[in-house]
Short mmCIF file of C-alpha atoms in Angstrom, two decimals:
data_model
loop_
_atom_site.label_atom_id
_atom_site.label_comp_id
_atom_site.label_asym_id
_atom_site.label_seq_id
_atom_site.Cartn_x
_atom_site.Cartn_y
_atom_site.Cartn_z
CA MET A 1 -10.42 -30.54 -15.70
CA ALA A 2 -10.78 -29.18 -12.18
CA SER A 3 -13.32 -26.51 -11.50
CA PHE A 4 -12.47 -23.03 -10.26
CA GLY A 5 -13.48 -23.87 -6.71
CA GLU A 6 -11.28 -27.00 -6.68
CA LYS A 7 -8.20 -25.15 -7.83
CA THR A 8 -8.25 -22.61 -5.02
CA HIS A 9 -7.01 -23.80 -1.65
CA ALA A 10 -9.95 -22.16 0.07
CA LYS A 11 -12.85 -23.26 2.17
CA GLU A 12 -16.24 -22.61 0.67
CA VAL A 13 -18.37 -19.95 2.24
CA ILE A 14 -21.43 -21.57 3.74
CA ASP A 15 -23.85 -20.69 6.42
CA GLN A 16 -25.01 -22.99 9.11
CA ASP A 17 -27.73 -24.63 7.11
CA GLY A 18 -25.41 -25.16 4.13
CA SER A 19 -27.27 -22.81 1.79
CA GLY A 20 -24.25 -20.63 1.22
CA SER A 21 -26.09 -17.34 1.64
CA GLY A 22 -24.74 -16.24 4.96
CA HIS A 23 -21.47 -16.37 6.89
CA HIS A 24 -18.05 -16.37 5.30
CA HIS A 25 -14.54 -17.36 6.32
CA ASP A 26 -11.14 -15.97 5.47
CA GLN A 27 -9.47 -17.89 2.71
CA ASP A 28 -5.97 -18.48 1.39
CA VAL A 29 -6.58 -17.71 -2.25
CA GLU A 30 -3.59 -15.39 -2.35
CA GLY A 31 -1.32 -18.12 -0.99
CA GLY A 32 1.47 -19.58 -3.08
CA GLU A 33 2.82 -23.11 -3.33
CA THR A 34 4.57 -22.70 0.04
CA GLY A 35 1.46 -21.42 1.80
CA ASN A 36 2.92 -17.90 2.09
CA MET A 37 0.50 -15.05 1.48
CA LEU A 38 0.65 -11.81 -0.46
CA LYS A 39 1.07 -9.01 2.06
CA LYS A 40 -1.90 -6.70 2.67
CA ASP A 41 0.30 -3.60 2.98
CA LEU A 42 -1.52 -1.17 0.67
CA LYS A 43 -3.21 1.55 2.70
CA ASN A 44 -6.06 3.82 1.66
CA ARG A 45 -3.65 6.62 0.66
CA HIS A 46 -1.73 4.23 -1.60
CA MET A 47 -4.93 3.13 -3.33
CA GLN A 48 -5.99 6.75 -3.82
CA MET A 49 -2.73 7.70 -5.52
CA ILE A 50 -2.64 4.52 -7.62
CA ALA A 51 -6.10 5.50 -8.86
CA ILE A 52 -5.40 9.18 -9.51
CA GLY A 53 -1.85 9.10 -10.81
CA GLY A 54 -1.13 5.49 -11.61
CA ALA A 55 -1.57 5.76 -15.37
CA ILE A 56 -0.33 9.32 -15.92
CA GLY A 57 2.79 8.68 -17.97
CA ALA A 58 4.41 9.12 -21.36
CA GLY A 59 1.08 8.34 -23.02
CA LEU A 60 -0.33 11.63 -21.75
CA PHE A 61 2.80 13.79 -21.77
CA VAL A 62 4.28 12.59 -25.08
CA GLY A 63 1.89 10.27 -26.95
CA SER A 64 -0.89 12.86 -26.93
CA GLY A 65 1.26 14.93 -29.31
CA GLY A 66 1.10 12.19 -31.94
CA ALA A 67 -2.66 11.97 -31.43
CA LEU A 68 -2.95 15.77 -31.82
CA SER A 69 -0.99 15.61 -35.08
CA LYS A 70 -2.97 12.63 -36.37
CA GLY A 71 -6.51 13.77 -35.57
CA GLY A 72 -6.44 17.40 -34.50
CA PRO A 73 -7.56 19.03 -31.22
CA ALA A 74 -11.24 18.02 -31.47
CA PRO A 75 -10.66 14.23 -31.89
CA LEU A 76 -7.99 14.46 -29.19
CA LEU A 77 -10.61 15.78 -26.79
CA ILE A 78 -13.49 13.58 -28.00
CA CYS A 79 -11.60 10.26 -28.14
CA TYR A 80 -9.92 10.72 -24.78
CA SER A 81 -13.30 11.67 -23.32
CA ILE A 82 -14.97 8.56 -24.80
CA VAL A 83 -12.24 6.28 -23.45
CA GLY A 84 -12.42 8.15 -20.14
CA VAL A 85 -16.17 7.64 -19.78
CA MET A 86 -15.73 4.01 -20.75
CA LEU A 87 -13.12 3.60 -18.01
CA LEU A 88 -15.28 5.34 -15.45
CA PHE A 89 -17.92 2.64 -15.91
CA THR A 90 -15.30 -0.11 -16.13
CA CYS A 91 -13.59 0.85 -12.87
CA GLN A 92 -16.93 1.14 -11.07
CA ALA A 93 -17.85 -2.39 -12.21
CA LEU A 94 -14.42 -3.71 -11.20
CA ALA A 95 -14.74 -2.06 -7.79
CA GLU A 96 -17.98 -3.94 -7.03
CA LEU A 97 -16.35 -7.27 -7.86
CA ALA A 98 -13.07 -6.47 -6.08
CA VAL A 99 -14.83 -5.54 -2.83
CA LEU A 100 -16.99 -8.67 -2.95
CA TYR A 101 -14.10 -10.95 -4.02
CA PRO A 102 -10.73 -9.36 -3.02
CA VAL A 103 -8.57 -12.06 -4.62
CA ASN A 104 -5.26 -12.00 -6.44
CA GLY A 105 -5.58 -11.69 -10.20
CA ALA A 106 -8.77 -9.63 -9.87
CA PHE A 107 -10.45 -9.28 -13.26
CA TYR A 108 -8.65 -12.27 -14.79
CA THR A 109 -9.92 -14.43 -11.92
CA TYR A 110 -13.44 -13.02 -12.31
CA VAL A 111 -13.54 -13.81 -16.04
CA VAL A 112 -12.46 -17.43 -15.35
CA ARG A 113 -15.04 -17.73 -12.62
CA PHE A 114 -18.12 -16.01 -14.03
CA VAL A 115 -17.75 -16.14 -17.83
CA ASP A 116 -15.44 -18.78 -19.34
CA PRO A 117 -12.05 -20.24 -18.28
CA SER A 118 -10.73 -20.13 -21.85
CA TRP A 119 -11.53 -16.44 -22.24
CA GLY A 120 -10.04 -15.82 -18.80
CA PHE A 121 -6.86 -17.62 -19.84
CA ALA A 122 -6.62 -15.47 -22.97
CA ILE A 123 -7.24 -12.20 -21.12
CA GLY A 124 -4.91 -13.11 -18.26
CA TRP A 125 -1.95 -14.00 -20.41
CA ASP A 126 -2.56 -11.12 -22.81
CA TYR A 127 -2.50 -8.74 -19.84
CA ALA A 128 0.65 -10.29 -18.38
CA ILE A 129 2.44 -10.25 -21.74
CA SER A 130 1.45 -6.62 -22.25
CA TRP A 131 3.09 -5.53 -19.00
CA LEU A 132 6.13 -7.75 -19.66
CA THR A 133 6.76 -6.00 -22.99
CA ILE A 134 5.91 -2.51 -21.77
CA LEU A 135 8.65 -2.60 -19.10
CA PRO A 136 11.67 -2.61 -21.49
CA PHE A 137 9.91 0.08 -23.53
CA GLU A 138 9.53 2.26 -20.43
CA LEU A 139 13.20 1.72 -19.50
CA ILE A 140 14.22 2.89 -22.97
CA ALA A 141 11.74 5.76 -22.71
CA ALA A 142 13.24 6.90 -19.41
CA SER A 143 16.71 6.75 -20.99
CA ILE A 144 15.56 8.86 -23.93
CA THR A 145 14.25 11.54 -21.59
CA ILE A 146 17.77 11.91 -20.17
CA GLU A 147 19.04 12.72 -23.68
CA TYR A 148 17.16 16.01 -23.34
CA TRP A 149 20.08 17.09 -21.13
CA ARG A 150 22.92 14.68 -22.05
CA GLU A 151 23.29 13.06 -25.47
CA ASP A 152 26.89 11.97 -24.92
CA ILE A 153 26.08 9.09 -22.52
CA ASN A 154 25.15 5.73 -24.02
CA MET A 155 21.51 4.71 -23.51
CA ALA A 156 22.58 1.36 -22.01
CA VAL A 157 23.98 3.18 -18.98
CA TRP A 158 20.61 4.69 -18.11
CA VAL A 159 18.74 1.45 -18.84
CA THR A 160 21.01 -0.21 -16.28
CA VAL A 161 20.47 2.57 -13.73
CA PHE A 162 16.68 2.45 -14.01
CA LEU A 163 16.63 -1.36 -13.97
CA VAL A 164 18.68 -1.37 -10.75
CA VAL A 165 16.27 1.17 -9.22
CA LEU A 166 13.37 -1.10 -10.15
CA CYS A 167 15.13 -4.09 -8.58
CA VAL A 168 15.62 -2.16 -5.34
CA ILE A 169 11.90 -1.29 -5.23
CA GLN A 170 11.02 -4.99 -5.60
CA ILE A 171 13.01 -5.81 -2.46
CA PHE A 172 10.38 -3.99 -0.40
CA GLY A 173 7.48 -5.89 -1.99
CA VAL A 174 4.04 -4.38 -2.41
CA ARG A 175 4.75 -1.75 0.27
CA GLY A 176 7.64 -0.48 -1.86
CA TYR A 177 5.36 -0.32 -4.91
CA GLY A 178 2.72 1.57 -2.93
CA GLU A 179 5.13 4.13 -1.40
CA VAL A 180 6.89 4.82 -4.70
CA GLU A 181 3.58 5.27 -6.51
CA PHE A 182 2.34 7.55 -3.73
CA ILE A 183 5.34 9.89 -4.05
CA LEU A 184 5.65 9.84 -7.85
CA SER A 185 1.90 10.29 -8.35
CA MET A 186 1.92 13.40 -6.15
CA ILE A 187 4.65 14.89 -8.36
CA LYS A 188 2.73 14.05 -11.55
CA ILE A 189 -0.51 15.49 -10.19
CA ALA A 190 1.25 18.70 -9.15
CA ALA A 191 2.75 18.98 -12.66
CA CYS A 192 -0.66 18.51 -14.31
CA LEU A 193 -2.26 21.16 -12.12
CA GLY A 194 0.67 23.50 -12.76
CA PHE A 195 0.37 23.05 -16.53
CA ILE A 196 -3.35 23.83 -16.43
CA ILE A 197 -2.62 27.16 -14.74
CA LEU A 198 0.33 27.92 -17.04
CA GLY A 199 -1.67 26.96 -20.14
CA ILE A 200 -4.45 29.39 -19.24
CA VAL A 201 -1.86 32.14 -18.76
CA ILE A 202 -0.20 31.34 -22.12
CA ASN A 203 -3.56 31.21 -23.91
CA CYS A 204 -4.55 34.61 -22.51
CA GLY A 205 -1.26 36.16 -23.64
CA GLY A 206 0.25 36.53 -20.19
CA VAL A 207 3.53 34.89 -21.24
CA GLY A 208 5.50 35.19 -24.48
CA ASP A 209 5.03 37.53 -27.42
CA ARG A 210 2.15 35.76 -29.19
CA GLY A 211 -0.57 37.71 -27.43
CA TYR A 212 -4.07 36.34 -26.91
CA ILE A 213 -4.47 32.96 -28.62
CA GLY A 214 -8.00 31.89 -27.65
CA SER A 215 -9.37 29.27 -30.04
CA LYS A 216 -7.32 30.46 -33.03
CA PHE A 217 -5.66 27.07 -33.60
CA TRP A 218 -9.09 25.37 -33.69
CA ARG A 219 -9.88 27.51 -36.75
CA ASP A 220 -6.43 27.44 -38.37
CA PRO A 221 -5.26 24.73 -39.07
CA GLY A 222 -8.66 23.46 -37.87
CA ALA A 223 -10.28 21.24 -35.28
CA PHE A 224 -10.02 18.02 -37.35
CA ARG A 225 -7.19 16.48 -39.36
CA ASN A 226 -7.29 13.48 -41.74
CA GLY A 227 -11.07 13.11 -41.48
CA PHE A 228 -12.54 10.00 -39.87
CA ASN A 229 -9.25 8.15 -40.37
CA GLY A 230 -7.46 10.55 -38.07
CA PHE A 231 -10.34 10.47 -35.58
CA ALA A 232 -10.32 6.66 -35.39
CA GLY A 233 -6.53 6.57 -35.07
CA VAL A 234 -6.60 8.52 -31.82
CA PHE A 235 -8.37 5.68 -29.95
CA VAL A 236 -5.32 3.40 -29.71
CA VAL A 237 -3.18 6.27 -28.40
CA ALA A 238 -5.89 7.09 -25.87
CA ALA A 239 -6.12 3.44 -24.76
CA PHE A 240 -2.36 3.23 -24.24
CA SER A 241 -2.45 6.51 -22.27
CA PHE A 242 -5.15 5.24 -19.90
CA GLY A 243 -3.55 1.81 -19.53
CA GLY A 244 -3.03 0.92 -15.88
CA THR A 245 -6.29 2.36 -14.61
CA GLU A 246 -7.46 -1.15 -13.80
CA LEU A 247 -4.53 -1.69 -11.40
CA VAL A 248 -6.75 -0.51 -8.54
CA GLY A 249 -8.76 -3.72 -8.85
CA LEU A 250 -5.61 -5.82 -9.18
CA ALA A 251 -4.34 -4.37 -5.89
CA ALA A 252 -7.47 -5.52 -4.02
CA ALA A 253 -5.82 -8.68 -2.68
CA GLU A 254 -3.04 -6.61 -1.10
CA SER A 255 -5.19 -3.83 0.32
CA ALA A 256 -5.53 -3.64 4.11
CA ASN A 257 -9.20 -2.63 3.85
CA PRO A 258 -10.56 -3.29 0.33
CA ARG A 259 -14.17 -2.57 1.29
CA LYS A 260 -13.28 1.04 2.09
CA ALA A 261 -10.23 1.71 -0.10
CA ILE A 262 -11.36 0.30 -3.47
CA PRO A 263 -14.69 2.16 -3.87
CA THR A 264 -13.04 5.42 -2.84
CA ALA A 265 -10.11 4.88 -5.20
CA SER A 266 -12.30 3.85 -8.14
CA LYS A 267 -14.32 7.04 -7.80
CA GLN A 268 -11.09 9.03 -8.12
CA VAL A 269 -10.95 7.88 -11.74
CA PHE A 270 -13.42 10.68 -12.48
CA TRP A 271 -10.93 13.27 -11.23
CA ARG A 272 -8.10 11.83 -13.29
CA ILE A 273 -10.21 11.78 -16.44
CA ALA A 274 -11.75 15.21 -15.98
CA PHE A 275 -8.77 17.19 -14.77
CA PHE A 276 -5.54 15.40 -15.54
CA TYR A 277 -6.47 14.31 -19.04
CA ILE A 278 -9.37 16.22 -20.57
CA ILE A 279 -8.52 19.72 -19.30
CA ASN A 280 -4.78 19.31 -19.93
CA LEU A 281 -5.39 18.03 -23.47
CA PHE A 282 -7.94 20.76 -24.16
CA ILE A 283 -5.36 23.39 -23.17
CA VAL A 284 -2.65 21.69 -25.25
CA GLY A 285 -4.99 21.87 -28.27
CA LEU A 286 -5.53 25.56 -27.63
CA ILE A 287 -1.88 26.66 -27.36
CA LEU A 288 -0.16 24.35 -29.88
CA ARG A 289 -0.85 23.99 -33.60
CA SER A 290 -1.84 20.48 -34.65
CA ASP A 291 0.15 20.81 -37.90
CA ASP A 292 3.38 21.56 -36.04
CA GLU A 293 6.00 19.34 -37.74
CA ARG A 294 7.74 18.72 -34.41
CA LEU A 295 4.75 16.62 -33.33
CA LEU A 296 5.45 14.04 -36.05
CA ASN A 297 8.16 12.61 -33.78
CA SER A 298 5.88 12.61 -30.74
CA SER A 299 5.89 8.98 -29.71
CA GLY A 300 7.44 6.77 -27.06
CA ALA A 301 9.31 9.11 -24.74
CA ASN A 302 10.77 11.57 -27.22
CA THR A 303 10.30 14.48 -24.86
CA LYS A 304 11.72 16.92 -27.38
CA ALA A 305 8.45 16.37 -29.27
CA SER A 306 6.22 16.41 -26.17
CA PRO A 307 3.33 18.83 -26.75
CA PHE A 308 3.68 19.97 -23.14
CA VAL A 309 7.39 20.79 -23.57
CA LEU A 310 6.83 22.38 -26.99
CA ALA A 311 4.03 24.60 -25.70
CA ILE A 312 6.26 25.86 -22.89
CA GLN A 313 9.19 26.41 -25.27
CA ASP A 314 6.98 28.39 -27.68
CA ALA A 315 6.00 30.64 -24.80
CA GLY A 316 9.67 31.53 -24.36
CA ILE A 317 9.99 30.20 -20.81
CA LYS A 318 13.59 29.11 -20.20
CA VAL A 319 13.62 26.80 -17.19
CA LEU A 320 10.21 25.10 -17.30
CA PRO A 321 10.89 22.83 -20.32
CA SER A 322 13.63 21.07 -18.31
CA ILE A 323 11.33 20.78 -15.30
CA MET A 324 8.58 19.30 -17.49
CA ASN A 325 11.09 16.85 -18.96
CA GLY A 326 12.02 15.81 -15.42
CA VAL A 327 8.35 15.18 -14.65
CA ILE A 328 8.07 13.00 -17.76
CA THR A 329 11.11 11.00 -16.60
CA ILE A 330 9.43 10.46 -13.22
CA ALA A 331 6.17 9.49 -14.94
CA VAL A 332 7.94 6.88 -17.07
CA ILE A 333 9.66 5.37 -14.01
CA SER A 334 6.25 5.24 -12.32
CA VAL A 335 4.76 3.27 -15.20
CA ALA A 336 7.76 0.91 -15.14
CA ASN A 337 7.03 0.35 -11.45
CA SER A 338 3.41 -0.47 -12.33
CA CYS A 339 4.62 -2.95 -14.96
CA ALA A 340 6.38 -5.00 -12.31
CA PHE A 341 3.24 -5.06 -10.16
CA GLY A 342 0.70 -5.77 -12.92
CA SER A 343 2.51 -8.65 -14.63
CA THR A 344 3.78 -10.44 -11.51
CA ARG A 345 0.39 -10.55 -9.75
CA THR A 346 -1.35 -11.72 -12.91
CA MET A 347 1.18 -14.48 -13.61
CA GLN A 348 1.02 -15.68 -10.00
CA ALA A 349 -2.79 -15.85 -10.21
CA LEU A 350 -2.57 -17.75 -13.52
CA ALA A 351 -0.24 -20.29 -11.94
CA GLN A 352 -2.53 -20.56 -8.91
CA GLN A 353 -5.38 -21.55 -11.27
CA GLY A 354 -3.24 -24.09 -13.15
CA MET A 355 -3.02 -21.88 -16.25
CA ALA A 356 0.71 -21.21 -15.99
CA PRO A 357 3.79 -23.21 -14.88
CA LYS A 358 3.37 -24.25 -11.25
CA PHE A 359 6.60 -22.62 -10.01
CA LEU A 360 5.19 -19.16 -10.81
CA ALA A 361 2.72 -19.56 -7.93
CA TYR A 362 5.56 -19.44 -5.40
CA ILE A 363 5.39 -16.60 -2.86
CA ASP A 364 8.34 -16.00 -0.51
CA LYS A 365 8.15 -15.13 3.17
CA ALA A 366 8.14 -11.40 2.38
CA GLY A 367 4.92 -11.85 0.36
CA ARG A 368 6.54 -11.43 -3.07
CA PRO A 369 5.76 -13.70 -6.06
CA LEU A 370 9.50 -14.25 -6.44
CA TRP A 371 9.76 -16.15 -9.75
CA CYS A 372 7.28 -13.80 -11.40
CA VAL A 373 9.37 -10.82 -10.27
CA ILE A 374 12.54 -12.43 -11.68
CA ILE A 375 10.85 -13.04 -15.06
CA GLN A 376 9.57 -9.46 -15.20
CA LEU A 377 13.00 -8.01 -14.43
CA ALA A 378 14.55 -10.38 -16.99
CA PHE A 379 12.23 -8.91 -19.62
CA GLY A 380 13.50 -5.49 -18.54
CA ALA A 381 16.91 -6.53 -19.89
CA LEU A 382 15.35 -6.32 -23.38
CA GLY A 383 15.70 -2.58 -22.89
CA TYR A 384 19.29 -2.93 -24.12
CA LEU A 385 17.85 -3.63 -27.58
CA GLY A 386 17.23 0.10 -27.74
CA CYS A 387 20.97 0.48 -28.43
CA ALA A 388 20.74 -1.73 -31.51
CA ALA A 389 20.27 -0.36 -35.00
CA GLU A 390 16.96 -2.18 -35.46
CA GLY A 391 15.92 -1.78 -31.82
CA THR A 392 13.10 0.63 -32.67
CA THR A 393 11.51 -1.83 -35.10
CA VAL A 394 11.66 -4.62 -32.52
CA PHE A 395 9.96 -2.53 -29.90
CA ASN A 396 7.29 -1.26 -32.22
CA TRP A 397 6.24 -4.88 -32.68
CA LEU A 398 6.45 -5.59 -28.94
CA LEU A 399 4.26 -2.59 -28.19
CA ALA A 400 1.80 -3.70 -30.85
CA ILE A 401 0.86 -6.47 -28.42
CA SER A 402 -0.15 -4.03 -25.67
CA GLY A 403 -1.88 -1.11 -27.41
CA LEU A 404 -5.11 -2.86 -28.34
CA SER A 405 -5.07 -5.27 -25.38
CA TYR A 406 -6.68 -2.78 -23.05
CA PHE A 407 -9.93 -2.73 -25.06
CA PHE A 408 -10.20 -6.52 -24.65
CA ILE A 409 -9.40 -6.27 -20.94
CA TRP A 410 -11.76 -3.40 -20.15
CA GLY A 411 -14.54 -4.92 -22.27
CA SER A 412 -14.08 -8.24 -20.45
CA ILE A 413 -14.40 -6.49 -17.08
CA CYS A 414 -17.74 -4.96 -18.13
CA LEU A 415 -18.94 -8.29 -19.56
CA THR A 416 -17.95 -10.09 -16.36
CA HIS A 417 -19.87 -7.61 -14.21
CA ILE A 418 -22.98 -8.08 -16.37
CA ARG A 419 -22.63 -11.85 -16.18
CA PHE A 420 -21.98 -11.75 -12.41
CA ARG A 421 -25.15 -9.76 -11.73
CA TYR A 422 -27.16 -12.28 -13.80
CA VAL A 423 -25.68 -15.26 -11.91
CA TRP A 424 -26.05 -13.50 -8.54
CA LYS A 425 -29.77 -13.08 -9.14
CA ALA A 426 -30.19 -16.57 -10.65
CA GLN A 427 -28.74 -18.20 -7.52
CA GLY A 428 -31.11 -16.35 -5.22
CA TYR A 429 -28.92 -13.56 -3.87
CA THR A 430 -30.07 -9.94 -3.58
CA LEU A 431 -28.34 -6.64 -4.33
CA ASP A 432 -28.63 -5.73 -0.64
CA GLN A 433 -25.97 -8.35 0.11
CA ILE A 434 -23.38 -6.61 -2.09
CA PRO A 435 -21.14 -4.28 -0.01
CA TYR A 436 -20.49 -1.76 -2.78
CA LYS A 437 -22.70 -1.10 -5.78
CA PRO A 438 -21.71 1.48 -8.44
CA GLY A 439 -24.09 4.36 -8.93
CA PHE A 440 -24.62 3.50 -12.60
CA GLY A 441 -25.20 -0.19 -11.89
CA ILE A 442 -25.33 -2.70 -14.69
CA ILE A 443 -26.33 0.01 -17.19
CA GLY A 444 -22.87 1.52 -16.83
CA SER A 445 -21.30 -1.86 -17.64
CA TRP A 446 -23.44 -2.20 -20.77
CA ILE A 447 -22.38 1.28 -21.89
CA GLY A 448 -18.74 0.42 -21.16
CA LEU A 449 -18.96 -2.85 -23.11
CA ILE A 450 -20.58 -1.18 -26.12
CA LEU A 451 -18.01 1.64 -26.13
CA ASN A 452 -15.17 -0.92 -26.01
CA CYS A 453 -16.64 -2.72 -29.02
CA LEU A 454 -17.01 0.56 -30.92
CA CYS A 455 -13.39 1.46 -30.13
CA LEU A 456 -12.26 -1.93 -31.47
CA ILE A 457 -14.21 -1.33 -34.68
CA ALA A 458 -12.81 2.20 -35.08
CA THR A 459 -9.28 0.93 -34.48
CA PHE A 460 -9.81 -1.87 -37.03
CA TYR A 461 -10.79 0.73 -39.63
CA SER A 462 -7.86 2.97 -38.73
CA SER A 463 -5.47 0.02 -38.97
CA LEU A 464 -6.63 -0.63 -42.54
CA TYR A 465 -6.82 3.03 -43.59
CA PRO A 466 -4.56 5.17 -41.35
CA SER A 467 -4.98 8.15 -43.69
CA PRO A 468 -7.73 9.17 -46.16
CA ASN A 469 -5.82 8.02 -49.26
CA ALA A 470 -4.10 4.99 -47.73
CA LYS A 471 -4.47 1.45 -49.00
CA PRO A 472 -4.58 -1.62 -46.73
CA ASN A 473 -1.10 -2.79 -45.75
CA ALA A 474 -0.41 -5.97 -43.76
CA GLU A 475 2.48 -4.52 -41.74
CA ASP A 476 0.57 -1.37 -40.75
CA PHE A 477 -2.53 -3.39 -39.90
CA PHE A 478 -0.82 -5.87 -37.57
CA MET A 479 1.28 -3.09 -36.01
CA SER A 480 -2.00 -1.67 -34.70
CA TYR A 481 -4.15 -4.80 -34.38
CA LEU A 482 -1.71 -7.55 -33.39
CA ALA A 483 -3.33 -8.06 -29.98
CA ALA A 484 -6.56 -9.35 -31.55
CA PRO A 485 -5.14 -12.50 -33.21
CA ILE A 486 -3.00 -13.15 -30.10
CA VAL A 487 -6.04 -13.08 -27.81
CA LEU A 488 -8.01 -15.33 -30.17
CA ALA A 489 -5.07 -17.76 -30.44
CA LEU A 490 -4.77 -17.95 -26.64
CA TYR A 491 -8.51 -18.53 -26.36
CA ALA A 492 -8.45 -21.33 -28.96
CA PHE A 493 -5.39 -22.93 -27.33
CA TRP A 494 -7.06 -23.27 -23.93
CA LYS A 495 -10.28 -24.57 -25.49
CA VAL A 496 -8.29 -27.35 -27.14
CA TRP A 497 -6.08 -27.97 -24.10
CA SER A 498 -8.98 -28.15 -21.61
CA ARG A 499 -11.44 -29.71 -24.05
CA ASP A 500 -14.15 -27.52 -22.56
CA TRP A 501 -16.17 -26.51 -25.61
CA ARG A 502 -18.86 -24.53 -23.78
CA MET A 503 -19.11 -20.84 -24.67
CA TYR A 504 -19.78 -19.89 -21.06
CA ILE A 505 -20.30 -21.44 -17.64
CA PRO A 506 -23.98 -22.19 -16.90
CA ALA A 507 -25.38 -19.95 -14.16
CA HIS A 508 -26.07 -22.83 -11.75
CA GLU A 509 -22.46 -24.07 -12.01
CA VAL A 510 -20.82 -20.73 -11.19
CA ASP A 511 -19.13 -20.72 -7.78
CA LEU A 512 -20.29 -17.63 -5.92
CA LYS A 513 -19.25 -18.81 -2.46
CA SER A 514 -15.46 -19.09 -2.45
CA ASN A 515 -13.70 -15.97 -1.16
CA LEU A 516 -17.04 -14.17 -0.76
CA ARG A 517 -17.08 -10.99 1.36
CA MET A 518 -20.75 -10.01 1.23
CA ILE A 519 -22.68 -8.04 3.85
CA GLU A 520 -23.55 -10.09 6.92
CA PRO A 521 -26.93 -10.00 8.69
CA GLY A 522 -27.06 -6.93 10.93
CA GLU A 523 -24.24 -5.35 8.93
CA GLU A 524 -26.47 -3.68 6.34
CA GLU A 525 -26.05 0.04 5.97
CA GLU A 526 -29.03 2.36 5.86
CA THR A 527 -30.20 2.76 2.31
CA GLU A 528 -31.29 6.14 1.09
CA VAL A 529 -34.74 6.40 -0.45
CA ARG A 530 -34.34 7.35 -4.10
CA THR A 531 -36.31 10.44 -5.01
CA TRP A 532 -36.06 13.11 -7.69
CA ALA A 533 -35.16 15.60 -4.97
CA ASN A 534 -31.97 13.77 -3.94
CA LEU A 535 -30.97 12.73 -7.49
CA PRO A 536 -28.22 15.41 -7.82
CA LYS A 537 -26.82 14.39 -4.43
CA ARG A 538 -26.76 10.71 -5.42
CA ILE A 539 -25.02 11.48 -8.74
CA ILE A 540 -22.30 13.49 -6.98
CA ARG A 541 -21.86 10.76 -4.38
CA SER A 542 -21.48 8.11 -7.08
CA LEU A 543 -18.65 10.11 -8.65
CA PHE A 544 -16.82 11.38 -5.61
#
């Protein structure tokens, strides 16, 4: 079986004496079978908006209502915060690798290269399959949001409309993806900021006839619901809500200036977590009762059960619920746009490494992985199943593949960063040669990895016992935990196929040279002396 370095069509990075520790050359790792390259059309502003607003979708605006009903306002805040902190460390680790190795496939490629090809194969295909199945769900979700205004038009009509819109975006390649995300993310961010202000006004009694609310709903019906079972059940919802955060790293190969854009964009994750999730969800928990029966239907894109829409309706504001529903529609379309980007780039990278059919590596003259795009859009046609009587059941099983997948993906990113740092040191390199180093370093990756493992354990428990008096049920368990056996099956398949029975690649065999973009001699930036006096400044700089 060919090694990683042999499967890329790139020249190794070597310096003049052949030691490999110095100069580097541009390489064609993003090239397809025809030699065409992915276009580097993503500017800094695109990367910023992909980071801040890329994953703000139905998971936040609608799915958070189901989490509020399941666990209560306290677990809603705690679980989303835990997943948020975990992602802060994960994105920082991914940023270091993406700046040093700005290649297509990003974290999948890094797992293959620094950890184990079999685990990389499993993570890569699991990630691609997740986005493939999320797209038809998002098309159905967008169609459901329209029913808020018009219930007399068949869902298939809107699925067709949104699928055509998505096809048009694909014509413009990665630039189209970037521009659409830039515009839609600005709208979503404005809506989040507007809701924060409105929520404070509602809570203080400035709107409606309920008067001052304060923390009343934290006392009655209470901060927690369904005990630890409810608390653990919020993690999967939180993971699905944050899904897509890692797209910043995936976009590295198509960024015009990854060394500048990726670190800046990855730091914006803090803003998204702190303001657009935690504060919004805290306010939702303050102004909406967690035992509200309308929240029981809060899943998918049922905007009539969105906690944001319900809170505005309860305040007696006439026009804003429709505006909020429009924002949710835009958010769902944005996530559908991200689906097309995430799956196609991953599948093309898999094919480039010989882990997928060879034709998927094809890139046309416009820099689009054409066959991958066609497959993704073909999966979008599954959105018509939403019109079928059993369509909901089918899609619940399709989504079961994606919900838990993110914990495996994010945990693998942290593990890869830890492994990379070990190999980097073992082969004689220094940290001074790395262009971007996260403020939390390898400690952050260890924390991220441990939190991912804890989330998997909590989700396993919740899958067995979704409520305090529940008994284990096979259907309920696999509906929540289906991704785990799929990942393990993919891992075992590639082990057997490749006949590589090693658990990991030995440090001395890891290829650190191909596609390397480390700091050149004379290029080193001035390093700040670390003292207790400048500790606050360094912490702020690492976040912002």
